[in-house]
Coordinates of C-alpha atoms in Angstrom, one line a residue:
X1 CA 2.6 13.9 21.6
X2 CA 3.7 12.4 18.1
X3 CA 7.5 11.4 18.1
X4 CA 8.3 11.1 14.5
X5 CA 11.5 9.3 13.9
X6 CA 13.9 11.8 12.4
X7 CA 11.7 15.3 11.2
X8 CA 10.1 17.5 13.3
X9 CA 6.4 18.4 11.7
X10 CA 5.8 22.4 11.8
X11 CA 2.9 24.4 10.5
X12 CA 2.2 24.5 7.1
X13 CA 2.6 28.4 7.0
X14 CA 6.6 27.3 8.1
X15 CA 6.9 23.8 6.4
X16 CA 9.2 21.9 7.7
X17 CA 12.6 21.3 9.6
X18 CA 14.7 19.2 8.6
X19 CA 16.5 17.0 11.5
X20 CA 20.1 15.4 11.0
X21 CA 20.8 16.7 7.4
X22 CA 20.4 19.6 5.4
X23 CA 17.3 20.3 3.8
X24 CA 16.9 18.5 0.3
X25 CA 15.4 22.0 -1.8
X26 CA 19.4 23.6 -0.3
X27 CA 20.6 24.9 -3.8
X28 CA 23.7 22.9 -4.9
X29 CA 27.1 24.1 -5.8
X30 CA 27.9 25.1 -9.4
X31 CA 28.7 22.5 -11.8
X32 CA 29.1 22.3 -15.7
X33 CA 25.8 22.4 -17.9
X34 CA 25.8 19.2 -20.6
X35 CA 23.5 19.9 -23.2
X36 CA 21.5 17.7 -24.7
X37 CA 19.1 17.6 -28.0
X38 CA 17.9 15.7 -30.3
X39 CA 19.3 17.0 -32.8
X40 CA 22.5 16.6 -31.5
X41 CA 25.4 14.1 -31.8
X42 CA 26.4 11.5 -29.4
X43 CA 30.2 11.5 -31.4
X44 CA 31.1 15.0 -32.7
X45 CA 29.3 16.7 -29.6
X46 CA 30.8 17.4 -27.0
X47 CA 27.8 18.8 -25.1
X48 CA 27.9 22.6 -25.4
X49 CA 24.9 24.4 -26.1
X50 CA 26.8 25.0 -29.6
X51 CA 27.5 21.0 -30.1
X52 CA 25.1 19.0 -28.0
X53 CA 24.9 15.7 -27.0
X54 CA 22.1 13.5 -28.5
X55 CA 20.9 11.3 -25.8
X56 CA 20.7 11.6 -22.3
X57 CA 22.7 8.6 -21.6
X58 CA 25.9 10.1 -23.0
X59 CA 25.5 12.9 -20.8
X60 CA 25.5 10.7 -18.2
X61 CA 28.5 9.3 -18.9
X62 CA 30.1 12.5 -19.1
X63 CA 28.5 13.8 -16.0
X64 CA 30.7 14.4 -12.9
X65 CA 29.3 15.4 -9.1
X66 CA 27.4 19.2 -9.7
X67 CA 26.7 18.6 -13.2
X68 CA 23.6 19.5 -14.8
X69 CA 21.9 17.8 -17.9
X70 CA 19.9 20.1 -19.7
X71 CA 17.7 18.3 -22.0
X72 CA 16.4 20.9 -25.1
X73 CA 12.9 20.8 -26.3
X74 CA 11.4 17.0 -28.4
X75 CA 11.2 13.4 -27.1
X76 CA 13.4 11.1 -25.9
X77 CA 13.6 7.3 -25.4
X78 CA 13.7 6.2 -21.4
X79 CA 16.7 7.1 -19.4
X80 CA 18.5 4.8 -16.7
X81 CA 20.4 7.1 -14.2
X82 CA 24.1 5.6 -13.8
X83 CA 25.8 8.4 -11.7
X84 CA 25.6 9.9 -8.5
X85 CA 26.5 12.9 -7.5
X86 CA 28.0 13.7 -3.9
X87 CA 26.7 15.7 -0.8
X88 CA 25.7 19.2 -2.0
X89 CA 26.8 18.2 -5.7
X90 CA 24.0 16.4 -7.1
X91 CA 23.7 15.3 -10.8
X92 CA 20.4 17.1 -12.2
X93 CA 18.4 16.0 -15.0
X94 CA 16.5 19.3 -16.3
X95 CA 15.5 21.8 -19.0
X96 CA 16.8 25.4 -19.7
X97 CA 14.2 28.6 -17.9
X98 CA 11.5 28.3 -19.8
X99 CA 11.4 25.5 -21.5
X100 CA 10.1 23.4 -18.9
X101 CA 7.8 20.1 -19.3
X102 CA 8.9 20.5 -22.8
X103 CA 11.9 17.6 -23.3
X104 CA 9.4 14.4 -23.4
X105 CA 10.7 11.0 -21.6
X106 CA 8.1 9.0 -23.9
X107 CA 7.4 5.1 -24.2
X108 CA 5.9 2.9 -26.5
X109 CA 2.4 2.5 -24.7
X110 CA 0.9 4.0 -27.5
X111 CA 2.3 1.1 -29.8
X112 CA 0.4 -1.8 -27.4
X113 CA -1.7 -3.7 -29.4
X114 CA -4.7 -2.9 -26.6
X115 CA -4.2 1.1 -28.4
X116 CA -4.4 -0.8 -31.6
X117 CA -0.7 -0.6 -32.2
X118 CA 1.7 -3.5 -33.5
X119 CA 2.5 -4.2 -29.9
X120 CA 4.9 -3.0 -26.5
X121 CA 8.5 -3.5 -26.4
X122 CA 10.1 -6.3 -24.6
X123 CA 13.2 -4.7 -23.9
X124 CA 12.6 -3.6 -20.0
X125 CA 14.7 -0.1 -20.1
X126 CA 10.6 0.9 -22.5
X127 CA 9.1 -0.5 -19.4
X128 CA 10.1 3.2 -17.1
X129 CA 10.5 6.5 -18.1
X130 CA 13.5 7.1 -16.2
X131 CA 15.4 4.7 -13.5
X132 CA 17.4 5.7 -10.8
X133 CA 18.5 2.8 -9.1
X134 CA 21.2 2.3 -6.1
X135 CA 21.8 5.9 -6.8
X136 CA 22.6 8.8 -4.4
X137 CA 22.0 12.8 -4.7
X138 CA 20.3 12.7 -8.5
X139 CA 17.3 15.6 -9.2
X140 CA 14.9 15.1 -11.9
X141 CA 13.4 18.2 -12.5
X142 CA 10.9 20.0 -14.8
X143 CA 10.5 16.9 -17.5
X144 CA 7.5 15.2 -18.8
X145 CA 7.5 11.6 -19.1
X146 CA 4.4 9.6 -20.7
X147 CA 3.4 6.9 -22.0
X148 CA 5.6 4.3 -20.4
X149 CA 3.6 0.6 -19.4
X150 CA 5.6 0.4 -16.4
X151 CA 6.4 3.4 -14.2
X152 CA 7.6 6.8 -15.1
X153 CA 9.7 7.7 -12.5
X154 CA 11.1 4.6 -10.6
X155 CA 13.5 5.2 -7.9
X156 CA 15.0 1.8 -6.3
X157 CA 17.5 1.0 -3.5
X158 CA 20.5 -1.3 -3.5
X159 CA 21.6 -4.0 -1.4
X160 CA 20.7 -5.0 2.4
X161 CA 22.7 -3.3 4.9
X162 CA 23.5 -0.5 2.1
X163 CA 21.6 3.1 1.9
X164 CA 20.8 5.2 -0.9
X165 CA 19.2 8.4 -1.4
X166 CA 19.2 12.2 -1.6
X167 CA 16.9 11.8 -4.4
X168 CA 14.5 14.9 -5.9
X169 CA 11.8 14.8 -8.0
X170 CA 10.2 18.2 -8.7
X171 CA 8.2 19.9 -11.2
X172 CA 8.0 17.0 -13.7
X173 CA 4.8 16.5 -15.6
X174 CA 4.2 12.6 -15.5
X175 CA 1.0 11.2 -17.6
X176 CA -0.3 8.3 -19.3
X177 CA 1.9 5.1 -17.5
X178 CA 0.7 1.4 -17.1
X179 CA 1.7 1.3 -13.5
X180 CA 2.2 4.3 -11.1
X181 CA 3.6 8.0 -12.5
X182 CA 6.3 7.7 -9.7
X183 CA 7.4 4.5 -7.6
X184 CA 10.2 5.1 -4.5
X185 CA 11.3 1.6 -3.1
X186 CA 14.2 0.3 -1.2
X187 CA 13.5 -2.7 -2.7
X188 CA 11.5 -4.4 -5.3
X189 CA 7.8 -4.7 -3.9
X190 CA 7.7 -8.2 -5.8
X191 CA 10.3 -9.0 -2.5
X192 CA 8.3 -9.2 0.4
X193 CA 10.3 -9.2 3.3
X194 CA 10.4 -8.3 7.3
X195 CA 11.1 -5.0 8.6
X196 CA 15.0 -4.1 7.9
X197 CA 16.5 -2.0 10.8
X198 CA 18.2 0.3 8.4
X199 CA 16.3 1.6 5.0
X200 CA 17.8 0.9 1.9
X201 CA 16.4 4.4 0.5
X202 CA 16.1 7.4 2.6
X203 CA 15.7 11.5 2.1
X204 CA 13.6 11.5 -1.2
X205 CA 11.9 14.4 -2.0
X206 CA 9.0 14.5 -4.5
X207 CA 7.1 18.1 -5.0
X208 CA 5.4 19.8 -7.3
X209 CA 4.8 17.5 -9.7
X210 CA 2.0 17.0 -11.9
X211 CA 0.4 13.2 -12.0
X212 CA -2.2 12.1 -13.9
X213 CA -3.7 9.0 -15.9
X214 CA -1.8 6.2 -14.2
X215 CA -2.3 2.3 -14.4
X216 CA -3.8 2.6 -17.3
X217 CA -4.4 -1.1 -19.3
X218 CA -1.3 -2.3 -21.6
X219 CA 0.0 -5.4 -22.9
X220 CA 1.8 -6.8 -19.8
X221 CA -1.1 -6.1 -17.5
X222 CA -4.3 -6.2 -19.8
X223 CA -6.4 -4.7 -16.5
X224 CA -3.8 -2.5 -15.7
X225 CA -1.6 -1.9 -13.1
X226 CA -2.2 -2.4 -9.1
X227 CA -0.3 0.3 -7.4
X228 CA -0.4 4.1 -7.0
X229 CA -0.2 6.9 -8.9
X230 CA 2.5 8.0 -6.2
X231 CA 3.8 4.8 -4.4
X232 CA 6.5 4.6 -1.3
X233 CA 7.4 1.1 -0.2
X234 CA 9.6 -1.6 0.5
X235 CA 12.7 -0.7 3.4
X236 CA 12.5 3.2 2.8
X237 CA 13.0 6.5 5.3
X238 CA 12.5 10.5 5.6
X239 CA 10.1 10.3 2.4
X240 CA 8.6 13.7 2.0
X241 CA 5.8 14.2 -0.7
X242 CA 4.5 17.8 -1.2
X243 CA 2.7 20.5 -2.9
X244 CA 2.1 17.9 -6.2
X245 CA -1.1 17.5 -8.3
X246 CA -2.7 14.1 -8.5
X247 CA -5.3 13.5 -10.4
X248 CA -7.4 11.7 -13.2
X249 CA -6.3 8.5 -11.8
X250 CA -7.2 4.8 -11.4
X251 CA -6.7 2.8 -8.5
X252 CA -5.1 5.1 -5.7
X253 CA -3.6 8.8 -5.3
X254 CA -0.6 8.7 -3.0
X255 CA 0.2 5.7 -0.6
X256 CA 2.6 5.0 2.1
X257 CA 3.3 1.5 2.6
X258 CA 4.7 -1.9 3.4
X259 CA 7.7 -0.7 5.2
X260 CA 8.5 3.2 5.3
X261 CA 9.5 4.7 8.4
X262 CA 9.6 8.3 8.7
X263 CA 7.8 10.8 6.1
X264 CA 5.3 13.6 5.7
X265 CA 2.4 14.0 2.5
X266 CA 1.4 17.1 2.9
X267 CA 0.3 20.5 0.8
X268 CA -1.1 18.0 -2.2
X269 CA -4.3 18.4 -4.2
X270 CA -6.1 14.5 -5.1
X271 CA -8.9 14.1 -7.2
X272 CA -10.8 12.2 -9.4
X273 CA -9.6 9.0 -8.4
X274 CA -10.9 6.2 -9.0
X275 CA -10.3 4.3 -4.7
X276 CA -8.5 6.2 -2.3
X277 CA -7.2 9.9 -1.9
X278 CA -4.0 8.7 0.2
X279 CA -3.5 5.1 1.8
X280 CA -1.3 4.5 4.7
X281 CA -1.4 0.3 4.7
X282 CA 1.5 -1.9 6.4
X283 CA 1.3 -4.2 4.7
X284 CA 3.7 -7.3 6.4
X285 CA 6.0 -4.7 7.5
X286 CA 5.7 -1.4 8.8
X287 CA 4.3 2.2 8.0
X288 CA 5.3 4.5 11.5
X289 CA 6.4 7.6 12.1
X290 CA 4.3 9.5 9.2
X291 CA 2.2 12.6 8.9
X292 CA -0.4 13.3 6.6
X293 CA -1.7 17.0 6.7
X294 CA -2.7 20.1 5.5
X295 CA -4.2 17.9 1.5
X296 CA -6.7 18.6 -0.3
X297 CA -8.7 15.9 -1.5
X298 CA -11.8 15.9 -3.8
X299 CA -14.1 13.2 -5.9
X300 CA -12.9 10.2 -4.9
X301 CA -14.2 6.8 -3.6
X302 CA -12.6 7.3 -0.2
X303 CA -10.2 10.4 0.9
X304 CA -7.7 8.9 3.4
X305 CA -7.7 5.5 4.5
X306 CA -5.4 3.6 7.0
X307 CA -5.1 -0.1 7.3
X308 CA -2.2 -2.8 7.9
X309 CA -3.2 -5.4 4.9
X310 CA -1.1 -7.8 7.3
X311 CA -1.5 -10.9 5.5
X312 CA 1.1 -13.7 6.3
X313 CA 1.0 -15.0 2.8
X314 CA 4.5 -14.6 0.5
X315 CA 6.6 -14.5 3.8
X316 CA 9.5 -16.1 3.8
X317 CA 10.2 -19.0 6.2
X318 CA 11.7 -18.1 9.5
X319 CA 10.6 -14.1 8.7
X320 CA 8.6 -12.1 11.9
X321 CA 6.4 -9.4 10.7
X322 CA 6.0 -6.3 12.1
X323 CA 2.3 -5.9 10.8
X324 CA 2.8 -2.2 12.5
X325 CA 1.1 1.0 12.0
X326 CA 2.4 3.5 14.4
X327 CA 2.7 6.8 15.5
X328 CA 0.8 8.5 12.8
X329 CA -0.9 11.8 12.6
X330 CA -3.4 12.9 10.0
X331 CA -4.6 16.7 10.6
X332 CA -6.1 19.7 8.8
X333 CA -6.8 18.1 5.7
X334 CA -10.0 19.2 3.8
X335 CA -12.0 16.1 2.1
X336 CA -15.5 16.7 0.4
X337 CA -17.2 15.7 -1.9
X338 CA -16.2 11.7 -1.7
X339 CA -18.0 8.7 -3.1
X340 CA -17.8 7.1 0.4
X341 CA -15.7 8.0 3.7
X342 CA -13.7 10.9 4.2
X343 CA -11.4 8.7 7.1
X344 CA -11.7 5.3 6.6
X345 CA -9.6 3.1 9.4
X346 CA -9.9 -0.6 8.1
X347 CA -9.7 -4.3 9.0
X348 CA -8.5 -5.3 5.5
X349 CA -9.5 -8.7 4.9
X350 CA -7.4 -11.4 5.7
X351 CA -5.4 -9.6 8.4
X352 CA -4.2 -11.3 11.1
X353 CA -4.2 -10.5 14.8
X354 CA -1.0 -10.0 14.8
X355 CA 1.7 -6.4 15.2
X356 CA 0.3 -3.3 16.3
X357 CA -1.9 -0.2 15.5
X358 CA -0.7 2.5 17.7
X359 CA -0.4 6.4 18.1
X360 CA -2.8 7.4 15.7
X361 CA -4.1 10.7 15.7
X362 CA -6.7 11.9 13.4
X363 CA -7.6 15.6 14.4
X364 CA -8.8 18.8 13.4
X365 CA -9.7 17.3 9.8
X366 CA -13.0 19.3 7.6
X367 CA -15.2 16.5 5.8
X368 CA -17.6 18.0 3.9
X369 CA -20.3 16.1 1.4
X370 CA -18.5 12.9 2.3
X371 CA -20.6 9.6 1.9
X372 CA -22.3 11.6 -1.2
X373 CA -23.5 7.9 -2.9
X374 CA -24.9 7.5 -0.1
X375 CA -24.2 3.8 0.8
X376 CA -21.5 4.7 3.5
X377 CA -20.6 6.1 6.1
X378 CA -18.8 10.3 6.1
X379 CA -16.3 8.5 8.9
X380 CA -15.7 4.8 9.3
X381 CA -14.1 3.8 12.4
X382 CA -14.5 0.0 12.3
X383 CA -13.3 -3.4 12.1
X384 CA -10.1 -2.3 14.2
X385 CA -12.3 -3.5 17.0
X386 CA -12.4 -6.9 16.2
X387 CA -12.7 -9.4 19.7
X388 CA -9.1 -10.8 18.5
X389 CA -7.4 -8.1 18.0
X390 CA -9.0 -6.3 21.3
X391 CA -7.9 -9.7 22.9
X392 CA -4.2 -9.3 21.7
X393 CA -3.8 -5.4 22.2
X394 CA -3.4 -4.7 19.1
X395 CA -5.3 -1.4 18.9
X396 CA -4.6 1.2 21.4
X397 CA -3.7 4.8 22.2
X398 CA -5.6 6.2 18.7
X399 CA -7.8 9.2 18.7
X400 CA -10.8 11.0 16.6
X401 CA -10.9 14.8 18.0
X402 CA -11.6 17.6 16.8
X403 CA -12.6 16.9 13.3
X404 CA -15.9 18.6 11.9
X405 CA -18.2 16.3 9.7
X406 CA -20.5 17.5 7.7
X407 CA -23.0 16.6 4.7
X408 CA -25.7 19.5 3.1
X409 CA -28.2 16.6 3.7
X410 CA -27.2 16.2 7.3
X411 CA -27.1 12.3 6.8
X412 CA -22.9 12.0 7.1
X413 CA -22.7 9.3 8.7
X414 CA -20.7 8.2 11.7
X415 CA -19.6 4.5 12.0
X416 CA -18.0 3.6 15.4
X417 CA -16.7 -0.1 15.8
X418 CA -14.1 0.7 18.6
X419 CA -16.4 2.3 21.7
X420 CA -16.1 0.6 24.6
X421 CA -12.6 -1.2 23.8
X422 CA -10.4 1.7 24.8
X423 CA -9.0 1.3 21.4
X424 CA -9.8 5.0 20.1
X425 CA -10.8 8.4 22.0
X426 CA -13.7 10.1 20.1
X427 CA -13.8 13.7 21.7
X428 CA -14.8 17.4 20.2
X429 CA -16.0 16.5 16.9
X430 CA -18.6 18.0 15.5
X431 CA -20.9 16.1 13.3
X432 CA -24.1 16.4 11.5
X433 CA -24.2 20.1 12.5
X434 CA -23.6 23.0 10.3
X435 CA -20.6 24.1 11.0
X436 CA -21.5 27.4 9.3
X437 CA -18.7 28.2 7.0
X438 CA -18.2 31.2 5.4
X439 CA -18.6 30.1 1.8
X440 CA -19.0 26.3 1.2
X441 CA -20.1 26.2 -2.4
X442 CA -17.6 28.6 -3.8
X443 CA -15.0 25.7 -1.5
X444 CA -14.3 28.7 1.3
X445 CA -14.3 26.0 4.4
X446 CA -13.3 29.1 6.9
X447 CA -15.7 29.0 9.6
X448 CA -18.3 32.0 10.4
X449 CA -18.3 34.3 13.3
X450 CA -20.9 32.5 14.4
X451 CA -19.9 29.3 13.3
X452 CA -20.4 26.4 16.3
X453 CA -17.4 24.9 15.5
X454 CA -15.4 28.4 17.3
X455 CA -13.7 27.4 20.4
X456 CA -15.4 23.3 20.2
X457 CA -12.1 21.6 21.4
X458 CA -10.5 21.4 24.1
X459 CA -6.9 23.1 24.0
X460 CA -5.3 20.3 25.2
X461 CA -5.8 18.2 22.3
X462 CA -3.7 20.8 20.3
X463 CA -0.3 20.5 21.3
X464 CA 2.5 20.6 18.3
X465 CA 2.6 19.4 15.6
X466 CA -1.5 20.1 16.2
X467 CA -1.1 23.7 17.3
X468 CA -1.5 25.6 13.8
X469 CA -4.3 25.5 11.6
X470 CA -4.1 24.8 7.9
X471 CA -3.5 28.5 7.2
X472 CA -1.2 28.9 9.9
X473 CA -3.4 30.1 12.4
X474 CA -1.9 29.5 15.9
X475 CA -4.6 27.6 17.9
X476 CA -4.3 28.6 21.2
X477 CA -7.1 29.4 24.1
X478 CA -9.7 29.0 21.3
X479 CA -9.4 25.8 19.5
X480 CA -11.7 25.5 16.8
X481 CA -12.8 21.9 14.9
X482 CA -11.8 21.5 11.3
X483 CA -8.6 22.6 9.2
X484 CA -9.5 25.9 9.2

């Protein structure tokens, strides 16, 4: 069974539990509302609803522990965060009821030349939509933020040794950036460094946001930009991500890596992006202690791929690597209709046999109409068996079970590098045979009466946090295959 390193996974009918803390959605004590609009005034306001402020960085100023900013309908130039709040009095960055989405956090990527504009801004504070950096208990809720060339939401640690976070970041509408739509880092990614015992950023909650047209091409990266549309790296902790649209996307969807210990992604809808659905890589540090479950991911290249990208280049001298990816589960997620693999586990090139790739559990998963170009394979187990790292032990105690895989054309493809090694137990999965669902085109992936995929697994691979299906079924004497 999965030990995750401070949260306890439940099914997705109950959420979750939070461990040492109190949950992060807990509502906060009352605090004054500062109003702020653009019509308003920075001098004579004194940020009433009657006299608002005009910008959301003399709000800040005023702000005390509990307060809430409530930002009134029109645009606004990008905000750096300069408060925290305290345990159970968070500063909140929102709208009024009903006027949600509608106060606009908006850059000048629309000015680039590459838009045919007179060109971006140097200043960095047009380079983010909003910053919130070596801050603690701050919500950002229900604003839109667009056309930034750097990231619209960028959350950042502090210092070694110090910890930040109680961080929440729900309901915003975030479109149109030249790197991702939200970044959460302990430190800046640009820093590679070895695995630090304590994060510098922990308990960040993002949910329920809307995420779309990230990356995109701008002045400072002409090709635009290489991360996520959802990115968690660098020294961070407890990082839950759920229930948010992603779409419309280049690059990736949501990814997990270089150095996070402790998370979930879960409840999410991906598609149309252009590579990978959600991405769990190490990087030269860690990713452990992470479940991905319960997504639903559509039209892109690849749905969920794992991999350490352990490259010794840009370490520092005298730094040790971790190169780990450990104790992960992926369950009852629903992928179909992808370029190329629904599960992809990969060798990146240039890793090194170094670290380890450990506890990873990859059950009861539906892939439907995977591998639909063709020119791959539904499931790719391979390249984790290289003689090397089979020599060094680096792979062991991983699992395939229980996962239905399925293409109309009943050409899926199943690509197994690992048999033989030990390295991964393959059991219960049912592939290339129709798993009779009750409605597949009309995307109902509940299985038949008669389905074959009734009662496939053995129980014993279905211990908590395995032990509910996607809808909150409890799978008990009769374990089925798939999410559903």
């Amino acid at each position: 069974m999965l030990t995750f390193t401070r949260r306890t996974v439940l099914a997705l009918a109950g959420g979750m539990v939070a461990g040492q803390r109190p949950a992060l959605s807990n509502a906060q004590q009352p605090g004054n509302a500062i109003y702020v609009a653009p019509g308003g005034d920075d001098s004579l306001g004194n940020g009433s609803i009657e006299a608002p402020y005009q910008t959301p960085g003399r709000a800040l100023d005023a702000a005390r522990p509990g307060d809430e900013i409530r930002l009134r309908p029109g645009v606004y130039e990008p905000i750096v965060v300069t408060r925290s709040g305290e345990e159970g009095l968070p500063i909140v960055l929102t709208t009024l009821p009903g006027e949600e989405r509608q106060a606009v956090i908006s850059g000048d990527l629309q000015r680039h030349k590459i838009y045919g504009g007179a060109g971006g801004q140097k200043a960095a504070r047009w380079r983010n939509g909003i910053v919130v950096s070596a801050q603690s208990h701050v919500q950002i809720r229900n604003l839109a933020i667009q056309d930034v060339s750097g990231r619209g939401i960028y959350v950042l640690g502090g210092d070694p040794g110090v910890q930040f976070g109680r961080i929440v970041l729900s309901g915003n509408l975030i479109r149109r950036t030249g790197n991702s739509a939200i970044m959460v880092a302990g430190f800046p990614p640009r820093d590679r460094l070895a695995t630090e015992q304590t994060p510098r950023l922990r308990d960040v909650l993002i949910e329920r946001n809307d995420v779309s047209e990230t990356n995109l091409p701008n002045d400072f990266a002409p090709k635009g930009g290489r991360n996520e549309a959802i990115s968690v790296t660098s020294s961070c902790g407890d990082i839950i991500t759920r229930d948010n649209d992603v779409h419309d996307s280049l690059q990736y969807g949501i990814d997990y890596k270089a150095g996070v210990v402790g998370g979930e992604i879960y409840g999410n809808r991906i598609w149309n992006i252009k590579r990978y659905g959600v991405y769990l890589d190490a990087g030269v540090n860690t990713v452990q202690g992470v479940a991905v479950y319960g997504n639903l991911i559509w039209n892109c290249r690849i749905g969920i791929a794992l991999a350490r990208e352990a490259r010794d280049a840009g370490l520092k001298s005298g730094e040790m690597p971790d190169h780990s990816l450990k104790n992960i589960a992926v369950f009852n997620n629903i992928c179909r209709d992808i370029q190329l693999s629904g599960v992809y586990c990969q060798k990146h090139p240039g890793d090194v046999p170094s670290g380890e790739i450990s506890g990873v559990r990859i059950r009861f998963n539906t892939l439907y109409n995977c591998n639909r170009d063709g020119g791959g394979n539904s499931v790719r187990l391979s390249g984790w068996d290289d003689p090397e790292w089979v020599a060094a032990g680096i792979v062991r105690d991983c699992d395939f079970v229980g996962n239905i895989v399925y293409n109309t054309d009943g050409a899926a493809g199943f690509l197994v590098g690992t048999s033989g090694e030990g390295t991964f137990l393959l059991a219960d999965n049912l592939v290339d045979r129709d798993p009779e669902f009750v409605d597949a085109p009309n995307l109902n992936f509940s299985l038949s009466s008669a389905s074959p995929a009734r009662g496939y697994v053995d129980p014993g691979f279905a211990p908590p946090p395995f032990d509910k299906s996607a809808d909150g079924a409890p799978r008990d004497q009769m374990v089925n295959a798939g999410a559903l």
